[in-house]
Coordinates of C-alpha atoms and ligand atoms in Angstrom, one line a residue:
M1 CA -34.5 -32.8 -15.0
K2 CA -32.3 -32.2 -18.2
N3 CA -35.1 -30.1 -19.5
F4 CA -35.2 -27.7 -16.6
R5 CA -33.7 -24.3 -16.5
N6 CA -33.9 -22.0 -13.6
F7 CA -32.8 -18.3 -14.1
C8 CA -33.1 -15.0 -12.8
I9 CA -32.7 -11.5 -14.4
I10 CA -30.2 -9.0 -13.2
A11 CA -31.0 -5.5 -14.0
H12 CA -30.8 -2.0 -12.7
I13 CA -34.0 -0.3 -11.7
D14 CA -35.9 0.7 -15.0
H15 CA -33.4 -1.1 -17.3
G16 CA -36.5 -3.1 -18.5
K17 CA -36.7 -6.2 -16.2
S18 CA -40.5 -6.4 -15.9
T19 CA -41.1 -5.5 -19.5
L20 CA -38.8 -8.2 -20.6
A21 CA -40.3 -10.9 -18.2
D22 CA -43.7 -10.0 -19.5
R23 CA -42.4 -10.6 -23.1
L24 CA -41.0 -14.1 -22.1
L25 CA -44.3 -14.9 -20.7
Q26 CA -46.2 -13.9 -23.9
A27 CA -43.7 -15.5 -26.1
T28 CA -44.0 -18.9 -24.2
H29 CA -47.9 -18.5 -24.3
T30 CA -47.7 -18.6 -20.4
L31 CA -49.7 -15.4 -20.6
N32 CA -52.4 -15.2 -23.5
E33 CA -52.8 -12.3 -25.7
R34 CA -55.9 -11.1 -23.7
E35 CA -54.1 -11.2 -20.4
F36 CA -51.0 -9.5 -22.1
Q37 CA -53.2 -6.6 -23.3
N38 CA -54.7 -6.4 -19.8
Q39 CA -51.1 -6.3 -18.4
V40 CA -50.1 -3.6 -20.8
L41 CA -53.1 -1.5 -19.8
D42 CA -52.4 -2.1 -16.2
N43 CA -49.0 -0.8 -16.8
M44 CA -50.2 2.4 -18.2
D45 CA -52.2 3.1 -15.0
L46 CA -49.8 2.1 -12.4
E47 CA -46.6 1.1 -14.2
R48 CA -44.2 -0.8 -12.2
E49 CA -46.5 -1.7 -9.3
K50 CA -48.4 -4.3 -11.4
G51 CA -45.7 -6.1 -13.2
I52 CA -46.8 -9.7 -13.1
T53 CA -43.4 -11.0 -12.4
I54 CA -42.8 -8.9 -9.5
K55 CA -46.2 -9.9 -7.9
S56 CA -45.4 -13.6 -8.6
H57 CA -41.7 -13.6 -7.2
A58 CA -41.3 -16.9 -9.5
I59 CA -43.0 -18.0 -12.6
Q60 CA -42.9 -21.2 -14.6
M61 CA -42.8 -21.2 -18.4
E62 CA -43.0 -24.1 -20.9
Y63 CA -40.9 -23.4 -24.1
V64 CA -40.7 -25.9 -27.1
Q65 CA -37.5 -26.1 -29.0
D66 CA -37.0 -28.8 -31.7
N67 CA -40.0 -30.8 -30.3
E68 CA -38.4 -30.8 -27.0
T69 CA -40.4 -29.2 -24.1
Y70 CA -38.3 -27.3 -21.7
I71 CA -39.6 -25.9 -18.2
L72 CA -38.1 -22.4 -17.6
N73 CA -38.3 -21.2 -14.0
L74 CA -37.8 -17.4 -13.7
I75 CA -37.1 -16.4 -10.1
D76 CA -37.4 -12.7 -9.4
T77 CA -34.8 -10.9 -7.4
P78 CA -35.9 -7.8 -5.3
G79 CA -34.3 -4.7 -7.1
H80 CA -33.6 -3.0 -4.0
V81 CA -30.2 -2.2 -2.2
D82 CA -31.4 -3.1 1.3
F83 CA -32.3 -6.6 0.2
S84 CA -29.0 -8.0 -0.9
Y85 CA -29.4 -11.1 1.2
E86 CA -32.7 -11.9 -0.4
V87 CA -31.1 -11.4 -3.9
S88 CA -28.4 -13.7 -2.9
R89 CA -30.8 -16.6 -2.0
A90 CA -32.7 -16.0 -5.1
I91 CA -29.6 -16.2 -7.1
A92 CA -28.6 -19.4 -5.2
A93 CA -31.6 -21.1 -6.5
C94 CA -30.7 -20.5 -10.2
E95 CA -28.2 -21.9 -12.6
G96 CA -28.2 -19.0 -15.0
A97 CA -28.9 -15.1 -15.2
L98 CA -29.9 -12.7 -17.9
L99 CA -27.8 -9.6 -17.3
I100 CA -29.9 -6.8 -18.7
V101 CA -28.3 -3.5 -19.6
D102 CA -30.0 -0.5 -20.8
A103 CA -28.5 0.7 -24.0
T104 CA -29.1 4.3 -23.2
Q105 CA -27.6 4.1 -19.6
G106 CA -24.7 1.6 -19.6
I107 CA -23.8 -0.4 -16.6
Q108 CA -25.0 0.7 -13.1
A109 CA -24.0 -0.1 -9.6
Q110 CA -26.8 -2.5 -8.8
T111 CA -26.2 -4.4 -12.0
I112 CA -22.5 -4.9 -10.8
S113 CA -23.3 -5.9 -7.3
N114 CA -25.8 -8.5 -8.4
L115 CA -23.6 -9.7 -11.1
Y116 CA -20.8 -10.4 -8.4
L117 CA -23.4 -12.2 -6.5
A118 CA -24.3 -14.4 -9.6
L119 CA -20.6 -15.0 -10.4
E120 CA -20.0 -16.2 -6.8
H121 CA -22.7 -18.7 -7.4
N122 CA -21.2 -19.9 -10.7
L123 CA -24.3 -18.7 -12.6
E124 CA -24.2 -18.9 -16.5
I125 CA -24.5 -15.1 -17.6
I126 CA -26.3 -14.3 -20.6
P127 CA -25.7 -10.6 -21.6
V128 CA -28.5 -8.6 -23.1
I129 CA -28.5 -5.1 -24.3
N130 CA -32.0 -3.8 -23.9
K131 CA -33.8 -0.9 -25.5
I132 CA -32.1 -1.0 -28.8
D133 CA -35.0 0.5 -30.4
M134 CA -34.2 3.9 -28.7
E135 CA -32.6 6.6 -30.5
A136 CA -30.3 7.3 -27.6
A137 CA -29.1 3.7 -27.6
M138 CA -25.3 3.3 -27.5
V139 CA -25.1 -0.2 -28.4
E140 CA -21.2 -0.3 -29.3
E141 CA -20.3 1.6 -26.2
V142 CA -22.4 -0.7 -23.9
T143 CA -21.1 -3.7 -25.8
D144 CA -17.6 -2.6 -24.8
Q145 CA -18.6 -2.1 -21.2
I146 CA -20.0 -5.7 -20.9
V147 CA -17.1 -7.2 -22.6
E148 CA -14.8 -5.5 -20.3
L149 CA -16.8 -6.5 -17.2
I150 CA -17.5 -10.0 -17.7
G151 CA -15.0 -11.0 -20.3
C152 CA -17.4 -12.4 -22.7
K153 CA -17.2 -12.1 -26.6
P154 CA -19.2 -9.3 -28.3
E155 CA -21.2 -11.9 -30.1
D156 CA -22.4 -13.5 -26.9
I157 CA -24.4 -10.4 -26.2
I158 CA -28.0 -10.4 -27.4
P159 CA -29.3 -7.1 -28.5
A160 CA -32.9 -6.8 -27.8
S161 CA -35.9 -4.5 -27.1
A162 CA -38.5 -5.7 -24.6
K163 CA -40.7 -3.1 -25.9
T164 CA -40.8 -4.2 -29.7
G165 CA -39.9 -7.9 -29.0
I166 CA -36.6 -7.9 -31.0
G167 CA -34.1 -10.4 -29.4
V168 CA -36.8 -12.2 -27.4
P169 CA -36.5 -15.6 -29.5
E170 CA -32.9 -15.5 -29.2
I171 CA -33.0 -14.9 -25.5
L172 CA -35.2 -18.1 -25.1
E173 CA -32.8 -20.0 -27.0
A174 CA -29.9 -18.9 -25.2
I175 CA -31.6 -19.9 -21.9
V176 CA -31.9 -23.3 -23.1
S177 CA -28.5 -23.8 -24.7
R178 CA -26.3 -21.8 -22.4
V179 CA -27.9 -22.3 -19.0
P180 CA -26.9 -25.7 -17.5
A181 CA -29.6 -28.0 -16.4
P182 CA -29.9 -28.3 -12.6
A183 CA -27.8 -31.0 -10.7
G184 CA -29.2 -32.8 -7.9
D185 CA -30.5 -36.4 -7.1
P186 CA -34.3 -36.8 -6.8
A187 CA -33.9 -40.0 -5.0
A188 CA -31.7 -38.3 -2.4
P189 CA -33.1 -37.1 1.0
L190 CA -35.1 -33.9 0.6
Q191 CA -33.2 -30.4 0.4
A192 CA -35.1 -27.5 -0.6
L193 CA -34.2 -23.9 -0.6
I194 CA -36.7 -21.2 0.6
F195 CA -36.0 -18.1 -1.6
D196 CA -39.0 -16.0 -0.8
S197 CA -42.5 -16.1 0.9
V198 CA -45.7 -14.2 0.7
F199 CA -48.7 -13.7 3.0
N200 CA -52.0 -14.8 1.7
S201 CA -55.0 -13.9 3.9
F202 CA -56.7 -17.1 3.1
R203 CA -53.9 -19.6 2.9
G204 CA -51.4 -17.9 5.3
I205 CA -47.8 -18.0 4.6
I206 CA -46.9 -19.4 1.1
A207 CA -43.0 -20.1 0.8
Y208 CA -41.4 -20.4 -2.5
F209 CA -38.5 -22.9 -2.9
K210 CA -36.2 -24.6 -5.1
V211 CA -35.6 -28.4 -4.7
T212 CA -31.9 -29.0 -4.8
N213 CA -32.1 -32.7 -3.9
G214 CA -34.7 -35.2 -3.4
T215 CA -38.7 -35.1 -4.0
L216 CA -41.2 -33.2 -1.9
R217 CA -44.6 -34.9 -2.0
Q218 CA -47.9 -33.4 -1.0
G219 CA -49.0 -34.5 2.5
D220 CA -45.3 -35.1 3.3
K221 CA -44.3 -34.2 7.0
V222 CA -41.5 -31.6 6.4
K223 CA -39.1 -29.8 8.7
F224 CA -37.7 -26.4 8.3
F225 CA -33.9 -26.9 9.1
N226 CA -33.0 -23.7 10.8
T227 CA -36.2 -22.9 12.8
G228 CA -36.6 -26.6 13.7
R229 CA -40.4 -26.5 13.2
E230 CA -42.2 -29.2 11.5
Y231 CA -45.2 -29.0 9.3
V232 CA -47.4 -31.1 7.0
A233 CA -47.2 -30.1 3.1
D234 CA -50.9 -29.4 2.7
E235 CA -50.7 -28.3 -0.8
I236 CA -47.5 -28.1 -3.0
G237 CA -47.3 -26.8 -6.6
V238 CA -45.8 -24.7 -9.3
L239 CA -46.2 -21.2 -10.1
K240 CA -47.8 -20.2 -13.5
M241 CA -50.3 -17.4 -13.9
K242 CA -51.7 -18.7 -10.7
M243 CA -50.8 -21.5 -8.3
V244 CA -51.1 -24.9 -9.8
P245 CA -51.2 -27.8 -7.3
R246 CA -49.0 -30.9 -8.0
Q247 CA -48.5 -34.3 -6.3
E248 CA -44.7 -34.1 -6.3
I249 CA -41.9 -31.6 -7.0
K250 CA -38.6 -33.1 -7.9
A251 CA -34.9 -32.1 -7.7
G252 CA -34.3 -29.3 -10.1
D253 CA -37.8 -27.7 -10.0
V254 CA -39.1 -24.6 -8.3
G255 CA -42.4 -24.5 -6.5
Y256 CA -44.5 -23.2 -3.4
I257 CA -45.7 -24.9 -0.2
I258 CA -48.7 -24.1 1.8
S259 CA -48.5 -25.6 5.3
G260 CA -50.7 -23.5 7.7
I261 CA -48.2 -21.2 8.7
K262 CA -49.5 -18.0 10.1
T263 CA -46.6 -15.8 10.7
S264 CA -43.9 -14.7 8.5
S265 CA -41.1 -15.0 11.2
E266 CA -41.6 -18.8 10.9
V267 CA -40.4 -18.9 7.2
K268 CA -37.0 -17.6 7.0
V269 CA -35.4 -16.9 3.5
G270 CA -32.6 -19.1 3.1
D271 CA -33.9 -22.0 5.2
T272 CA -33.8 -25.5 4.0
I273 CA -36.9 -27.5 3.9
T274 CA -36.5 -31.3 4.5
Q275 CA -38.5 -34.5 5.2
V276 CA -39.0 -35.5 8.9
A277 CA -38.8 -39.2 8.0
N278 CA -35.7 -39.1 5.9
S279 CA -34.0 -35.8 6.9
C280 CA -30.9 -34.4 5.0
S281 CA -27.9 -34.4 7.1
K282 CA -27.1 -30.8 6.6
A283 CA -28.9 -27.6 5.5
I284 CA -28.1 -25.7 2.3
A285 CA -25.2 -23.5 2.9
G286 CA -25.5 -19.6 3.0
F287 CA -28.5 -19.3 5.5
E288 CA -28.3 -16.0 7.6
D289 CA -30.8 -14.7 10.1
V290 CA -31.2 -11.1 8.8
K291 CA -31.6 -8.6 11.4
P292 CA -32.7 -5.0 11.1
M293 CA -30.0 -2.5 11.1
V294 CA -31.7 0.9 11.0
F295 CA -34.1 1.9 13.8
A296 CA -36.5 5.0 14.2
G297 CA -39.4 5.8 16.3
L298 CA -42.8 5.8 14.3
Y299 CA -45.5 8.1 15.9
P300 CA -49.0 8.7 14.6
V301 CA -49.4 12.4 13.7
D302 CA -52.8 12.2 15.4
S303 CA -52.3 10.3 18.7
D304 CA -56.0 8.8 18.4
D305 CA -54.5 6.7 15.7
Y306 CA -52.0 4.8 18.0
E307 CA -54.1 1.5 17.9
D308 CA -54.6 2.0 14.0
L309 CA -50.8 2.3 13.5
R310 CA -50.3 -0.9 15.6
S311 CA -52.7 -2.9 13.4
S312 CA -51.2 -1.4 10.1
L313 CA -47.8 -2.5 11.3
E314 CA -48.9 -6.0 12.3
K315 CA -50.4 -6.2 8.7
L316 CA -47.2 -5.0 7.0
Q317 CA -45.2 -7.5 9.0
L318 CA -47.2 -10.5 7.8
N319 CA -45.4 -10.2 4.5
D320 CA -42.4 -8.4 5.5
A321 CA -40.6 -10.4 8.3
S322 CA -37.6 -8.0 8.2
L323 CA -39.7 -5.2 9.7
T324 CA -39.8 -5.4 13.6
F325 CA -41.5 -3.1 16.1
E326 CA -42.1 -2.6 19.7
P327 CA -44.1 0.0 21.7
E328 CA -42.1 3.1 22.8
S329 CA -43.2 6.3 24.3
S330 CA -41.8 9.8 23.9
L331 CA -42.5 12.7 26.4
A332 CA -42.8 15.1 23.2
L333 CA -44.8 12.7 20.7
G334 CA -46.7 10.3 22.9
F335 CA -47.1 6.7 22.2
G336 CA -45.6 5.1 19.2
F337 CA -43.4 2.4 18.2
R338 CA -39.7 1.6 17.8
A339 CA -39.3 0.1 14.4
G340 CA -36.3 -1.8 12.9
F341 CA -35.5 -1.9 9.0
L342 CA -33.1 -3.6 6.8
G343 CA -31.8 0.0 5.7
L344 CA -33.1 3.3 5.1
L345 CA -34.7 2.7 1.9
H346 CA -36.7 -0.2 3.6
M347 CA -37.7 2.6 6.2
E348 CA -38.9 4.8 3.4
I349 CA -40.9 1.8 1.7
I350 CA -42.7 1.1 5.1
Q351 CA -43.4 4.7 5.7
E352 CA -44.9 5.0 2.1
R353 CA -46.8 1.8 2.5
L354 CA -48.3 2.8 5.7
Y355 CA -49.5 5.9 4.1
R356 CA -50.8 4.6 0.8
E357 CA -52.3 1.3 1.9
F358 CA -53.3 2.3 5.4
D359 CA -53.8 6.1 5.2
M360 CA -51.5 6.5 8.2
D361 CA -49.6 9.6 8.5
V362 CA -46.5 9.0 10.7
I363 CA -43.7 11.1 12.3
T364 CA -40.3 9.3 12.2
T365 CA -37.7 10.1 14.8
V366 CA -34.1 10.5 13.8
P367 CA -33.1 7.0 12.6
N368 CA -30.0 5.4 13.9
V369 CA -28.2 2.1 13.3
S370 CA -27.8 -0.9 15.8
Y371 CA -24.8 -0.4 18.0
K372 CA -23.0 -2.9 19.9
V373 CA -22.2 -1.5 23.3
H374 CA -19.5 -3.4 25.2
T375 CA -19.9 -2.6 28.9
T376 CA -17.3 -2.4 31.7
K377 CA -18.8 -5.8 33.1
G378 CA -17.8 -7.4 29.9
D379 CA -21.5 -7.7 28.4
V380 CA -22.4 -6.7 24.9
V381 CA -25.7 -4.7 24.5
E382 CA -27.4 -4.0 21.3
V383 CA -28.7 -0.4 21.4
H384 CA -31.3 0.8 19.1
N385 CA -32.5 3.9 20.8
P386 CA -30.7 6.8 22.1
S387 CA -32.5 6.3 25.6
G388 CA -31.2 2.8 25.7
L389 CA -27.5 3.8 25.8
P390 CA -26.0 2.8 29.3
A391 CA -24.6 5.5 31.5
P392 CA -21.0 6.6 30.1
T393 CA -19.3 5.2 33.1
L394 CA -20.7 1.8 32.4
I395 CA -19.5 1.9 28.6
D396 CA -16.1 0.2 27.9
F397 CA -16.4 0.7 24.2
I398 CA -19.0 0.9 21.3
E399 CA -19.0 -0.7 17.7
E400 CA -21.0 0.4 14.9
P401 CA -22.0 -1.6 11.7
T402 CA -20.0 -0.9 8.6
I403 CA -20.8 -1.3 5.0
H404 CA -19.0 -1.9 1.8
A405 CA -20.2 0.8 -0.5
Q406 CA -20.0 0.7 -4.4
V407 CA -20.6 4.0 -6.4
I408 CA -20.7 4.0 -10.3
T409 CA -20.4 7.3 -11.9
K410 CA -19.3 9.4 -14.7
T411 CA -15.7 10.4 -14.3
E412 CA -16.4 14.1 -14.2
Y413 CA -18.2 13.6 -10.8
L414 CA -15.6 11.4 -9.3
G415 CA -13.8 14.0 -7.4
A416 CA -17.0 15.3 -5.7
I417 CA -18.1 11.9 -4.9
M418 CA -14.8 10.8 -3.5
K419 CA -14.9 13.9 -1.3
L420 CA -18.5 13.1 -0.1
C421 CA -17.5 9.6 0.8
I422 CA -14.4 10.8 2.8
D423 CA -16.5 13.3 4.6
K424 CA -18.7 10.4 5.5
R425 CA -15.7 8.6 7.1
G426 CA -15.4 6.3 4.1
I427 CA -12.0 4.7 3.4
L428 CA -11.2 4.3 -0.4
R429 CA -10.7 0.6 -1.3
N430 CA -10.3 0.8 -5.0
Q431 CA -11.5 2.5 -8.2
V432 CA -11.9 0.9 -11.5
F433 CA -12.5 2.4 -14.9
L434 CA -15.3 0.7 -16.7
S435 CA -15.0 2.9 -19.8
T436 CA -13.3 6.1 -20.4
D437 CA -15.9 8.2 -18.9
R438 CA -17.3 5.7 -16.4
V439 CA -15.7 4.7 -13.0
E440 CA -16.5 2.3 -10.2
V441 CA -15.2 3.4 -6.7
N442 CA -15.3 1.1 -3.6
F443 CA -15.4 2.4 -0.1
D444 CA -15.6 0.9 3.5
M445 CA -18.0 3.2 5.4
P446 CA -19.9 3.2 8.6
L447 CA -23.6 2.5 8.0
S448 CA -24.7 5.2 10.0
E449 CA -23.2 7.7 7.6
I450 CA -25.7 6.7 4.8
V451 CA -28.7 6.9 7.1
F452 CA -28.8 10.5 7.1
D453 CA -28.4 12.5 3.9
F454 CA -26.1 10.4 1.9
Y455 CA -28.4 9.4 -1.0
D456 CA -29.6 13.2 -1.6
K457 CA -26.2 14.4 -1.5
L458 CA -24.9 11.8 -3.9
K459 CA -27.8 12.5 -6.2
S460 CA -27.2 16.3 -6.2
I461 CA -23.5 16.3 -6.7
S462 CA -23.7 13.8 -9.5
R463 CA -26.8 15.5 -11.0
G464 CA -28.3 11.9 -10.8
Y465 CA -25.5 10.2 -12.6
A466 CA -24.4 8.1 -9.9
S467 CA -25.7 4.6 -8.8
F468 CA -25.2 3.3 -5.4
D469 CA -25.2 -0.1 -3.6
Y470 CA -23.9 -1.4 -0.5
Y471 CA -23.7 -4.6 1.6
L472 CA -23.1 -5.0 5.5
N473 CA -19.4 -5.6 6.2
G474 CA -19.0 -6.3 10.0
Y475 CA -18.5 -3.8 12.9
Q476 CA -15.8 -1.3 13.9
Q477 CA -15.2 0.5 17.0
A478 CA -16.6 4.1 16.9
T479 CA -16.7 7.2 19.2
L480 CA -20.2 7.6 19.8
V481 CA -22.1 10.3 21.8
K482 CA -25.8 11.0 22.7
L483 CA -26.8 14.3 21.4
D484 CA -29.8 16.0 23.2
I485 CA -31.9 19.1 22.2
L486 CA -33.1 21.1 25.1
L487 CA -35.8 23.8 25.0
N488 CA -35.6 26.0 27.9
G489 CA -33.4 23.5 29.6
E490 CA -36.0 20.6 29.0
P491 CA -34.6 17.8 26.9
V492 CA -36.8 16.8 23.9
D493 CA -36.5 13.0 23.8
A494 CA -37.8 12.8 20.2
L495 CA -34.9 14.9 18.9
S496 CA -32.2 12.9 20.7
C497 CA -29.8 11.0 18.6
L498 CA -26.8 8.9 18.8
I499 CA -24.1 10.2 16.6
H500 CA -20.4 10.1 15.8
R501 CA -18.5 12.7 17.9
D502 CA -16.9 14.1 14.8
N503 CA -20.4 14.9 13.5
A504 CA -22.0 16.0 16.7
Y505 CA -21.1 19.7 16.5
D506 CA -22.3 20.2 13.0
F507 CA -25.5 18.3 13.3
G508 CA -26.2 19.9 16.7
R509 CA -25.8 23.5 15.4
K510 CA -28.0 22.8 12.3
M511 CA -30.7 21.5 14.5
C512 CA -30.7 24.5 16.6
E513 CA -30.8 26.9 13.6
K514 CA -33.6 24.8 12.0
L515 CA -35.7 24.8 15.2
K516 CA -35.2 28.6 15.5
E517 CA -36.8 29.0 12.1
L518 CA -39.6 26.7 12.9
I519 CA -40.7 27.5 16.5
P520 CA -42.8 30.5 16.6
R521 CA -42.1 33.4 19.1
Q522 CA -43.7 32.9 22.5
Q523 CA -44.5 35.2 25.4
F524 CA -40.9 34.6 26.7
D525 CA -37.5 34.0 25.4
I526 CA -36.7 30.3 24.3
A527 CA -33.3 28.8 24.5
I528 CA -32.6 26.2 22.1
Q529 CA -29.5 24.1 22.9
A530 CA -27.9 21.1 21.5
A531 CA -25.9 19.2 24.3
I532 CA -23.6 16.2 24.9
G533 CA -24.2 15.1 28.5
A534 CA -23.9 18.2 30.5
K535 CA -22.0 20.2 27.7
V536 CA -23.8 22.4 25.6
I537 CA -22.2 22.5 22.0
A538 CA -24.7 24.8 20.2
R539 CA -27.2 27.5 21.2
E540 CA -29.9 29.8 19.6
T541 CA -32.6 31.9 21.2
I542 CA -35.8 32.8 20.0
K543 CA -36.8 36.3 21.4
A544 CA -40.0 36.8 23.3
L545 CA -43.1 38.0 21.4
R546 CA -43.9 41.5 22.6
K547 CA -47.3 42.1 20.9
D548 CA -50.5 40.7 22.1
V549 CA -52.4 39.0 19.4
T550 CA -55.6 40.9 20.4
A551 CA -54.0 44.3 20.6
K552 CA -55.1 45.0 17.1
C553 CA -58.7 44.7 17.9
Y554 CA -58.7 48.0 20.0
G555 CA -60.4 46.4 22.7
G556 CA -63.9 47.1 21.1
D557 CA -65.1 44.4 18.9
I558 CA -65.5 41.4 21.3
S559 CA -66.6 38.8 18.5
R560 CA -63.7 39.4 16.6
K561 CA -61.5 39.1 19.6
R562 CA -63.3 35.8 20.6
K563 CA -62.6 34.5 17.0
L564 CA -59.0 35.2 17.0
L565 CA -58.6 33.6 20.4
E566 CA -60.3 30.5 19.1
K567 CA -58.2 30.5 15.9
Q568 CA -55.1 30.5 18.2
K569 CA -56.6 27.7 20.3
K570 CA -57.0 25.6 17.2
G571 CA -53.5 26.3 16.2
K572 CA -52.3 25.0 19.5
K573 CA -53.8 21.6 18.9
R574 CA -51.1 21.1 16.4
M575 CA -48.5 22.0 18.9
R576 CA -46.7 19.8 21.2
Q577 CA -45.9 21.0 24.7
V578 CA -42.3 20.7 25.7
G579 CA -41.8 22.2 29.2
N580 CA -43.3 25.6 28.8
V581 CA -42.6 25.7 25.2
E582 CA -45.0 25.1 22.5
V583 CA -43.4 23.2 19.4
P584 CA -45.4 22.8 16.1
Q585 CA -45.6 19.5 14.9
Q586 CA -44.4 20.4 11.6
A587 CA -41.1 21.5 13.3
F588 CA -40.4 17.9 14.4
L589 CA -41.0 16.8 10.9
A590 CA -38.6 19.2 9.4
V591 CA -36.0 18.8 11.9
L592 CA -36.0 14.9 11.3
K593 CA -35.9 15.1 7.6
M594 CA -33.0 17.5 7.9
G595 CA -30.3 14.9 8.4
Ligands
GTP601 P1 -38.1 -1.7 -11.9 O1 -39.4 -2.5 -11.9 O2 -38.2 -0.5 -11.4 O3 -36.9 -2.5 -11.4 O4 -37.8 -1.5 -13.5 P2 -37.6 -2.6 -14.5 O5 -36.2 -3.0 -14.7 O6 -38.6 -3.7 -14.3 O7 -38.1 -1.8 -15.8 P3 -39.4 -1.9 -16.6 O8 -39.6 -3.0 -17.2 O9 -40.5 -1.3 -15.7 O10 -39.2 -0.7 -17.7 C1 -38.7 0.8 -17.4 C2 -39.2 1.5 -18.5 O11 -38.5 1.3 -19.7 C3 -40.8 1.2 -18.7 O12 -41.2 2.6 -19.0 C4 -40.6 0.5 -20.0 O13 -41.7 0.8 -20.8 C5 -39.4 0.9 -20.7 N1 -38.8 0.0 -21.6 C6 -38.4 -1.4 -21.2 N2 -37.9 -2.0 -22.2 C7 -37.9 -1.1 -23.1 C8 -37.3 -1.4 -24.5 O14 -36.7 -2.4 -25.0 N3 -37.4 -0.2 -25.3 C9 -38.0 1.1 -24.9 N4 -38.0 2.0 -25.7 N5 -38.5 1.2 -23.6 C10 -38.5 0.2 -22.8

């Protein structure tokens, strides 16, 4: 066990995590030269999507130093703000972390928030400045930032280039000399932490774990602590370039288990595996049942694709347990699903995967967060859908989820970003200068405020020089209303949303203006209204069309007239009928994107 080293890589997106990981695989001969070449070629085609480490989630390398062989387990952390819980579990499985900072970019929000998680778990941090081969590298400045941030000595920082290989031997040496060997007793009752899982169409769910205590043997009867379910460890092993079966995996090591599990919901990240016969007395601390926080309706653009959408979502759910969905129907959009996501970016990923992997074009309704409605009867109802809100007389009060948001930016954008966060009902917690021109600001904010257009606004006001991260931070009371959009008095359910009262007027007005642009004139006037209950808060009118489309044809040319009518009919197919008003599909899309 003294020769095990478990570590992860903390880096902001694009700072070089995958490239460096592949270099480590190459330097330890885990990946041979030919495979490395292939990988490099793959990278050219589809860059990030094929990073081996990203596909593997965890990988084991053997590294020889002074005739001593060390087993290095690299555990991947999802590089994505919505997955902070998963990151925390991956970090909990490690004793050390490489902190990679791009020499041309400096420290960014994601680096810091993951660093805090790593420090909370007492990980040994090895700071690395990457991309020193680049002309724009600001090695001294970034060194100062890192020293300031973690309080290390400048000589503790390893200058490196994942591209040319500079610094790679030093990084491997540092992993061995600085990261402590895992503690734990191989003879104790089994305690193994699940930090990730994947779905394999032949083998079912494969769970990845780190044994903190005890020894797991092939064929053992095991129990997953939090779900209470029991299985047989059909196959266990370690992860190299492929899965390598083993008879046993001891305390301190990282491995995989295949036990005939078919659904992803049975394997929860953070759960503890123990033996049925000699069960540990308590689970590894830190388990959380992560619940989706952002909800939206997903409707097929073509209503004939409803069943295909269901099967695509089912397939996505197999390897993404945090995605939930249930059937929902809308008068305007037909049959679809109400889906739950960890956050807005997770929602975008699912939308993108539906499109890319399943060729499914979907309409997403206005997303909303999950609210806790306290009724006058004393019950608490979770509301994910505008139509699920109880009648106003039954509502005592409503609570909304809040987040702790962290933004890192250049000082020149600080004022504009502060204003944005305050406009979004943020409360400033603190601000820390990381260097003379770089500042970290922390806000408490309602989650619902970042569900709309927060990212885009942040990006545009900072010209891209702001990085953002957040974690959930409890609930607070909120004054929430249901905003309806009516066309000639008919409510369009797909456009209803739950919104904070202070934002309702502005949002309602914008919706009406946008719809006015997008709905074509028809034979009669169309009133577009935004309303809270019976109270109309905004209104626009589309004037009736006076001209007959066929009028141009002078009544003479019958075939031309027919063609025109047919064209009009075809156009109608892409329209949705709301009461007597025809709404182009594209109007829904545009309005929902508006935020
Ligand atoms: P995500 O997978 O998006 O989180 O990014 P990542 O952190 O894994 O970064 P990745 O390894 O994909 O590198 C991002 C880009 O930087 C790629 O185009 C790499 O080729 C490039 N890159 C990585 N390391 C170096 C380096 O040391 N020098 C130079 N010049 N480029 C590098």
